[in-house]
PDB file of C-alpha atoms in Angstrom:
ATOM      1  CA  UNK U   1      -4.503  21.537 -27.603  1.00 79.00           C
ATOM      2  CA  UNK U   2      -0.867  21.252 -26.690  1.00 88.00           C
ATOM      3  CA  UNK U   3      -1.302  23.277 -23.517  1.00 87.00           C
ATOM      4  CA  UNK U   4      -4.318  21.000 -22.327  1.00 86.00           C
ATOM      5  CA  UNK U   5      -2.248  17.859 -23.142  1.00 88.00           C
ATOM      6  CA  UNK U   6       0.697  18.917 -21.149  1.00 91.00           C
ATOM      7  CA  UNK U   7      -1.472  20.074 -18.566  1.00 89.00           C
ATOM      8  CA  UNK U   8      -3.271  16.931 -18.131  1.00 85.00           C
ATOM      9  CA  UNK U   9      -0.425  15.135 -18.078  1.00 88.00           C
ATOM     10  CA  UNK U  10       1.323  17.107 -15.470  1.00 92.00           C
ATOM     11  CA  UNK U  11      -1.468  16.594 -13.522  1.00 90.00           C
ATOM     12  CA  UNK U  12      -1.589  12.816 -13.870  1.00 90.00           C
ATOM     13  CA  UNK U  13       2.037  12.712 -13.003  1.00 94.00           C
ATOM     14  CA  UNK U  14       1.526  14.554  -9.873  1.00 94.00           C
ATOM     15  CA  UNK U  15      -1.125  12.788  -8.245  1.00 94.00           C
ATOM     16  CA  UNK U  16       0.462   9.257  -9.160  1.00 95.00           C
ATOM     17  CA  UNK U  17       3.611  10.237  -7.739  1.00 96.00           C
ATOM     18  CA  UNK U  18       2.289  12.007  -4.653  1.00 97.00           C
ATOM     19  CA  UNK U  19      -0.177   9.200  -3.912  1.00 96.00           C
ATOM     20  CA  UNK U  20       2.405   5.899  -5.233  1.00 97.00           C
ATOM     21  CA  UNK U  21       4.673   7.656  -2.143  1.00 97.00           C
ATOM     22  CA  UNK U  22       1.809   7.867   0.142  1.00 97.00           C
ATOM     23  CA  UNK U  23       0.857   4.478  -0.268  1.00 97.00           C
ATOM     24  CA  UNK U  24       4.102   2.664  -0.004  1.00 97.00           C
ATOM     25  CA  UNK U  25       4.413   4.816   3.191  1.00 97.00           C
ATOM     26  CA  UNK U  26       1.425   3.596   4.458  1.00 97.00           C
ATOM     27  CA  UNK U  27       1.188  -0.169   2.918  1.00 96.00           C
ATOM     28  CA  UNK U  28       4.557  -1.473   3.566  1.00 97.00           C
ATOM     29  CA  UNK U  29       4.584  -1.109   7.546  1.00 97.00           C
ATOM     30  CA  UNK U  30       0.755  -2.490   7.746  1.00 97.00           C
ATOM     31  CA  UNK U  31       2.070  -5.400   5.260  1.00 96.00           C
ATOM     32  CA  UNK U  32       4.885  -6.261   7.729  1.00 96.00           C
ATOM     33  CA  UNK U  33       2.370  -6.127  10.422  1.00 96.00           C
ATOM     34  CA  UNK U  34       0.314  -8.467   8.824  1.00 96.00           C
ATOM     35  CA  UNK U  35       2.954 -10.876   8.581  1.00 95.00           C
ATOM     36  CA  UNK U  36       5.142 -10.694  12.024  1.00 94.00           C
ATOM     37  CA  UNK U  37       0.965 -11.115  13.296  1.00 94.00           C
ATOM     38  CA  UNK U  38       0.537 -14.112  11.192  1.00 91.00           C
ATOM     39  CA  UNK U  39       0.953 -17.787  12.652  1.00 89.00           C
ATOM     40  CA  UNK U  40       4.368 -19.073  13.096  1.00 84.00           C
ATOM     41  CA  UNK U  41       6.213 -15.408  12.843  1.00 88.00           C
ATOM     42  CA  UNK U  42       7.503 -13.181  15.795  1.00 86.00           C
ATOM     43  CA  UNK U  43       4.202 -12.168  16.982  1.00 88.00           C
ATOM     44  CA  UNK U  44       2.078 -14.418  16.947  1.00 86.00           C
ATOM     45  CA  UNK U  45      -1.608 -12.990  16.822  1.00 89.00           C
ATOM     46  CA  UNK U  46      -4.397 -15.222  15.471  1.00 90.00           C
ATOM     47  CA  UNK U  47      -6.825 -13.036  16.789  1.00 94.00           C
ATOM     48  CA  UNK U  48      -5.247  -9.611  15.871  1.00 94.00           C
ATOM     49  CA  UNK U  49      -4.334 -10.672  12.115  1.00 93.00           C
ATOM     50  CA  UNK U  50      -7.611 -12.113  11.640  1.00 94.00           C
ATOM     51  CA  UNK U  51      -9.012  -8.195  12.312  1.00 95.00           C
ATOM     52  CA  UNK U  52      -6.566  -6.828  10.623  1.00 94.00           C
ATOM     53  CA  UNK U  53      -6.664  -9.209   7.983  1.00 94.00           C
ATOM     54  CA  UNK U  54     -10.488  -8.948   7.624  1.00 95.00           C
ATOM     55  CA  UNK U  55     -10.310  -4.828   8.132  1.00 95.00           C
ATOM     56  CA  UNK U  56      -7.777  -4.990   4.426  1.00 95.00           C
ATOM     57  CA  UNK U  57      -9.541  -7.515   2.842  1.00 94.00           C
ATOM     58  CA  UNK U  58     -12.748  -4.993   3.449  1.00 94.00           C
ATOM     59  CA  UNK U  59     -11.452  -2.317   2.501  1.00 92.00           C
ATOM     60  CA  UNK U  60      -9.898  -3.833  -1.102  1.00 90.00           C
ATOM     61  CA  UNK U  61     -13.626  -5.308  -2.224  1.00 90.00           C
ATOM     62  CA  UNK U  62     -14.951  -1.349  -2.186  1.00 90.00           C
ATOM     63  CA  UNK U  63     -14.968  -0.251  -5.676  1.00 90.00           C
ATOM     64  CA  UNK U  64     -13.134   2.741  -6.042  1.00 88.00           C
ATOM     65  CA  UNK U  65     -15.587   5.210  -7.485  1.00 87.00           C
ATOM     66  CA  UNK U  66     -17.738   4.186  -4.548  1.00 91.00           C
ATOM     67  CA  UNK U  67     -14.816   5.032  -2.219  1.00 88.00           C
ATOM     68  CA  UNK U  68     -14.134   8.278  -3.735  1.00 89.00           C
ATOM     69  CA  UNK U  69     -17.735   9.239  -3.288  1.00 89.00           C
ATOM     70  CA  UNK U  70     -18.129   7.870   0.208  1.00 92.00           C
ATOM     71  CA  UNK U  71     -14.967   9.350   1.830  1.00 91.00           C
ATOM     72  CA  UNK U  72     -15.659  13.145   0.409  1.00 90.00           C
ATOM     73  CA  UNK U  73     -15.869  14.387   4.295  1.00 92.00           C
ATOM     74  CA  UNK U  74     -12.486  13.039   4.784  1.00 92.00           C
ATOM     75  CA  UNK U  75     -10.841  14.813   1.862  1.00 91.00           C
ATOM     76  CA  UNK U  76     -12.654  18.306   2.210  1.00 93.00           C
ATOM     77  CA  UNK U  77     -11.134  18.028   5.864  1.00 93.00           C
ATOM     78  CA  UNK U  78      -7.969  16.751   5.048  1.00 91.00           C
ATOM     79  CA  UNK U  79      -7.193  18.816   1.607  1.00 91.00           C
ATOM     80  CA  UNK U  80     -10.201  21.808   2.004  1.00 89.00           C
ATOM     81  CA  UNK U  81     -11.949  20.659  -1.189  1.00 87.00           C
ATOM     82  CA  UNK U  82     -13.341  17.688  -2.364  1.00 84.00           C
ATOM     83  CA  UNK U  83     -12.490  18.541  -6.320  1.00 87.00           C
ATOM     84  CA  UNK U  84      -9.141  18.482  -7.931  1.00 87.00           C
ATOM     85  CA  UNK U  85      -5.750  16.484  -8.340  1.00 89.00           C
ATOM     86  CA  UNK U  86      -5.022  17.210  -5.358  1.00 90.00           C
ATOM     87  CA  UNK U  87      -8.020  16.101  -3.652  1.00 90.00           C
ATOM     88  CA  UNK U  88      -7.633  13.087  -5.796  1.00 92.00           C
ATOM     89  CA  UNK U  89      -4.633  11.883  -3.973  1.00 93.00           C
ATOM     90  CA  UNK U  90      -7.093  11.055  -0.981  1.00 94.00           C
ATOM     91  CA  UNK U  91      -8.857   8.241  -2.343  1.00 93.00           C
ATOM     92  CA  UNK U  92      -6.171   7.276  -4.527  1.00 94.00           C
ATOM     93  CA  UNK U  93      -4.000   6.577  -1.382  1.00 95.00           C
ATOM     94  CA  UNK U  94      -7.070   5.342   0.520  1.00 94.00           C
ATOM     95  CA  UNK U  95      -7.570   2.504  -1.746  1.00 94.00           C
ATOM     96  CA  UNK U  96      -3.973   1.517  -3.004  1.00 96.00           C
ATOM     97  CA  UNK U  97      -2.838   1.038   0.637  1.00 96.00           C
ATOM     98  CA  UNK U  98      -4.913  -2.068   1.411  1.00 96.00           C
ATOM     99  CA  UNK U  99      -3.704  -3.433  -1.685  1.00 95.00           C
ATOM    100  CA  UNK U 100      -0.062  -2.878  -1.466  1.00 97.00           C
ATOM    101  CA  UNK U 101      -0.169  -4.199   1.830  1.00 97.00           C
ATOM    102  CA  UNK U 102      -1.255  -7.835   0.650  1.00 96.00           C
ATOM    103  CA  UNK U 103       1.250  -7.628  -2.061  1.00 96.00           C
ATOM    104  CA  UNK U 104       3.702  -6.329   0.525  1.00 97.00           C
ATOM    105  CA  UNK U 105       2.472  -9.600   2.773  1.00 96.00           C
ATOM    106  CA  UNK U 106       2.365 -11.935  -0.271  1.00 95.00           C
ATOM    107  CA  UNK U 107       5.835 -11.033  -1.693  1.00 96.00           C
ATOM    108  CA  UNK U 108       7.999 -11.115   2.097  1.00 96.00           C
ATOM    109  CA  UNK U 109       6.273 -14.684   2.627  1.00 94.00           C
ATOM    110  CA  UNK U 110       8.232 -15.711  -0.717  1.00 94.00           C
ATOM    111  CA  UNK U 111      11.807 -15.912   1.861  1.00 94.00           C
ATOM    112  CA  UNK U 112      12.774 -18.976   2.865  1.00 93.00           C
ATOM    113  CA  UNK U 113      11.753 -19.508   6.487  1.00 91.00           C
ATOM    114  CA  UNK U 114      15.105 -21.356   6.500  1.00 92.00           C
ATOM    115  CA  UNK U 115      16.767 -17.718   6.699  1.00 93.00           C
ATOM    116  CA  UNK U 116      14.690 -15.961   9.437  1.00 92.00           C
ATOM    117  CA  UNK U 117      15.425 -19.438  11.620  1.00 92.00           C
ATOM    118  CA  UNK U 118      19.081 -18.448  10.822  1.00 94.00           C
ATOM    119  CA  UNK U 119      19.236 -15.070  11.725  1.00 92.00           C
ATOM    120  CA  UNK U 120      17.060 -16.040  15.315  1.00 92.00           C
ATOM    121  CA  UNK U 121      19.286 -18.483  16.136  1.00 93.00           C
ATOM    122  CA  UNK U 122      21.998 -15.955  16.215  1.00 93.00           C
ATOM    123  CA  UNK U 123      19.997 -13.538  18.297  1.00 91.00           C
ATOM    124  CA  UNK U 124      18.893 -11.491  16.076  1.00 91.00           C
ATOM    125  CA  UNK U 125      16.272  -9.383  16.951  1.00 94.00           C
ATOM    126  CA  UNK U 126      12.657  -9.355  15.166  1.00 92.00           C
ATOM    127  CA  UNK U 127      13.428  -5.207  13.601  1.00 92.00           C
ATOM    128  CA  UNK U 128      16.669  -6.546  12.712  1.00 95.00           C
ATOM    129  CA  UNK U 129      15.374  -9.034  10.979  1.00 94.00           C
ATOM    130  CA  UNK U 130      12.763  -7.134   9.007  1.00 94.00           C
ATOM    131  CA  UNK U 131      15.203  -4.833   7.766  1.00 94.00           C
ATOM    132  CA  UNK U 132      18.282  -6.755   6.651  1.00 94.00           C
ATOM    133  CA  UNK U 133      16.656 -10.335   5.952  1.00 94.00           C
ATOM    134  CA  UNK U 134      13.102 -10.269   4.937  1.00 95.00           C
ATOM    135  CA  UNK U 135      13.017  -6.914   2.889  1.00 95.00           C
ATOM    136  CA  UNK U 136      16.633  -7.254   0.914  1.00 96.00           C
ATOM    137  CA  UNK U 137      15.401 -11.040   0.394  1.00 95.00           C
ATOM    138  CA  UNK U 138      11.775  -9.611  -1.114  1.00 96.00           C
ATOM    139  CA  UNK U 139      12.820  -6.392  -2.921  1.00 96.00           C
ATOM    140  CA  UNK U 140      12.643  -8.323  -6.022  1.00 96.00           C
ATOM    141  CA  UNK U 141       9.319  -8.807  -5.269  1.00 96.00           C
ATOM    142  CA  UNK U 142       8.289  -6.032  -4.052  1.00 96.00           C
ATOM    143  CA  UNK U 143       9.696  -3.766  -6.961  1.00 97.00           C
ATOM    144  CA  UNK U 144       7.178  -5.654  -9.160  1.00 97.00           C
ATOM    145  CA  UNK U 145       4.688  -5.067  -6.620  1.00 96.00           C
ATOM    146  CA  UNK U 146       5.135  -1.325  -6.193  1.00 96.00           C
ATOM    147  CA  UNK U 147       5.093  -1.368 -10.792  1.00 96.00           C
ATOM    148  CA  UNK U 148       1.441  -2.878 -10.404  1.00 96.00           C
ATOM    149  CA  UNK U 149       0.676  -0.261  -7.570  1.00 96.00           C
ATOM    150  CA  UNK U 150       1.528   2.190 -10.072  1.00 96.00           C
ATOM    151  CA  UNK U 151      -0.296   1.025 -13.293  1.00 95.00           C
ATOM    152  CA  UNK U 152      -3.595   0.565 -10.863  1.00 93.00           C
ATOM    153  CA  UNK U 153      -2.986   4.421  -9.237  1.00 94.00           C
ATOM    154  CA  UNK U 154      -2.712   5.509 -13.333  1.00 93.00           C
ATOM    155  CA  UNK U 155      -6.146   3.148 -13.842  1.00 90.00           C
ATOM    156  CA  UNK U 156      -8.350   5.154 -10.583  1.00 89.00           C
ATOM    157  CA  UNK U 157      -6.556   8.370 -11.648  1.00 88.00           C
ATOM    158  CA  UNK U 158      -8.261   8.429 -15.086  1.00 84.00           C
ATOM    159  CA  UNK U 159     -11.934   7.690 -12.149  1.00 82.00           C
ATOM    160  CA  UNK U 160     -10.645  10.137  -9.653  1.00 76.00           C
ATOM    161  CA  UNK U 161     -10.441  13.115 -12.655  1.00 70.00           C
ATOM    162  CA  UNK U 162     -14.106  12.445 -14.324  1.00 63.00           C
TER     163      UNK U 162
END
């Protein structure tokens, strides 16, 4: 009994941690791209975040047992089974990233616009700006954010192992 708890634990622990990294790899950079594409910050693209923006919100609204069972051909390519923690990690990841990235969105729209003016007006460029303004500014934020991406990968783990 002992052996099968610590096993399943381990388990648990590896595919949360494998795919919490993966997702936070892949949802923080398509957050910030949805918000330097959003009106009124340094690139400007109605048109663009409006795809983009539609593309996430899409892919959120699929439940994730539906996900898991639709992109099976992905994971047997990507992992070489479709069965197991570690194929697991392939929906989990697929799912959580849309999410994080509206959270990542949501939470660098919380700075003050006041202190991205500032740090423009002393010619500082856009990357700059992402790294050493808006990010320090939301880390707050976005460590709360990145908690809830964590209790929801622990949720469609105990899905992804039925």
């Amino acid at each position: 009994m002992t052996a099968m708890l610590t096993t399943g634990t381990l388990d648990t622990l590896y595919m949360v941690v494998i795919a919490s990294l993966l997702s936070i790899i892949g949802g923080v950079p398509l957050g910030i791209i949805l918000l330097v594409t959003s009106k009124g910050y340094f690139w400007d693209s109605p048109k663009f975040y409006s795809v983009l923006g539609a593309v996430v919100n899409a892919s959120r609204s699929v439940p994730f047992i539906i996900l898991m069972v639709a992109i099976i051909p992905i994971t047997k390519f990507l992992v070489g089974t479709s069965i197991g923690t570690t194929a697991a990690i392939v929906p989990l990841t697929v799912s959580t990233i849309p999410f994080l990235s509206r959270l990542v969105e949501t939470s660098l729209r919380t700075v003050p616009y006041g202190l991205i003016e500032a740090a423009q007006s002393m010619g500082t460029p856009p990357s700059k700006i992402i790294t050493k303004v808006l990010l320090p500014e939301a880390m707050p934020e976005l460590i709360q954010n990145f908690t809830l991406m964590v209790i929801v990968i622990i949720g469609c783990s105990a899905m992804a192992c039925i």
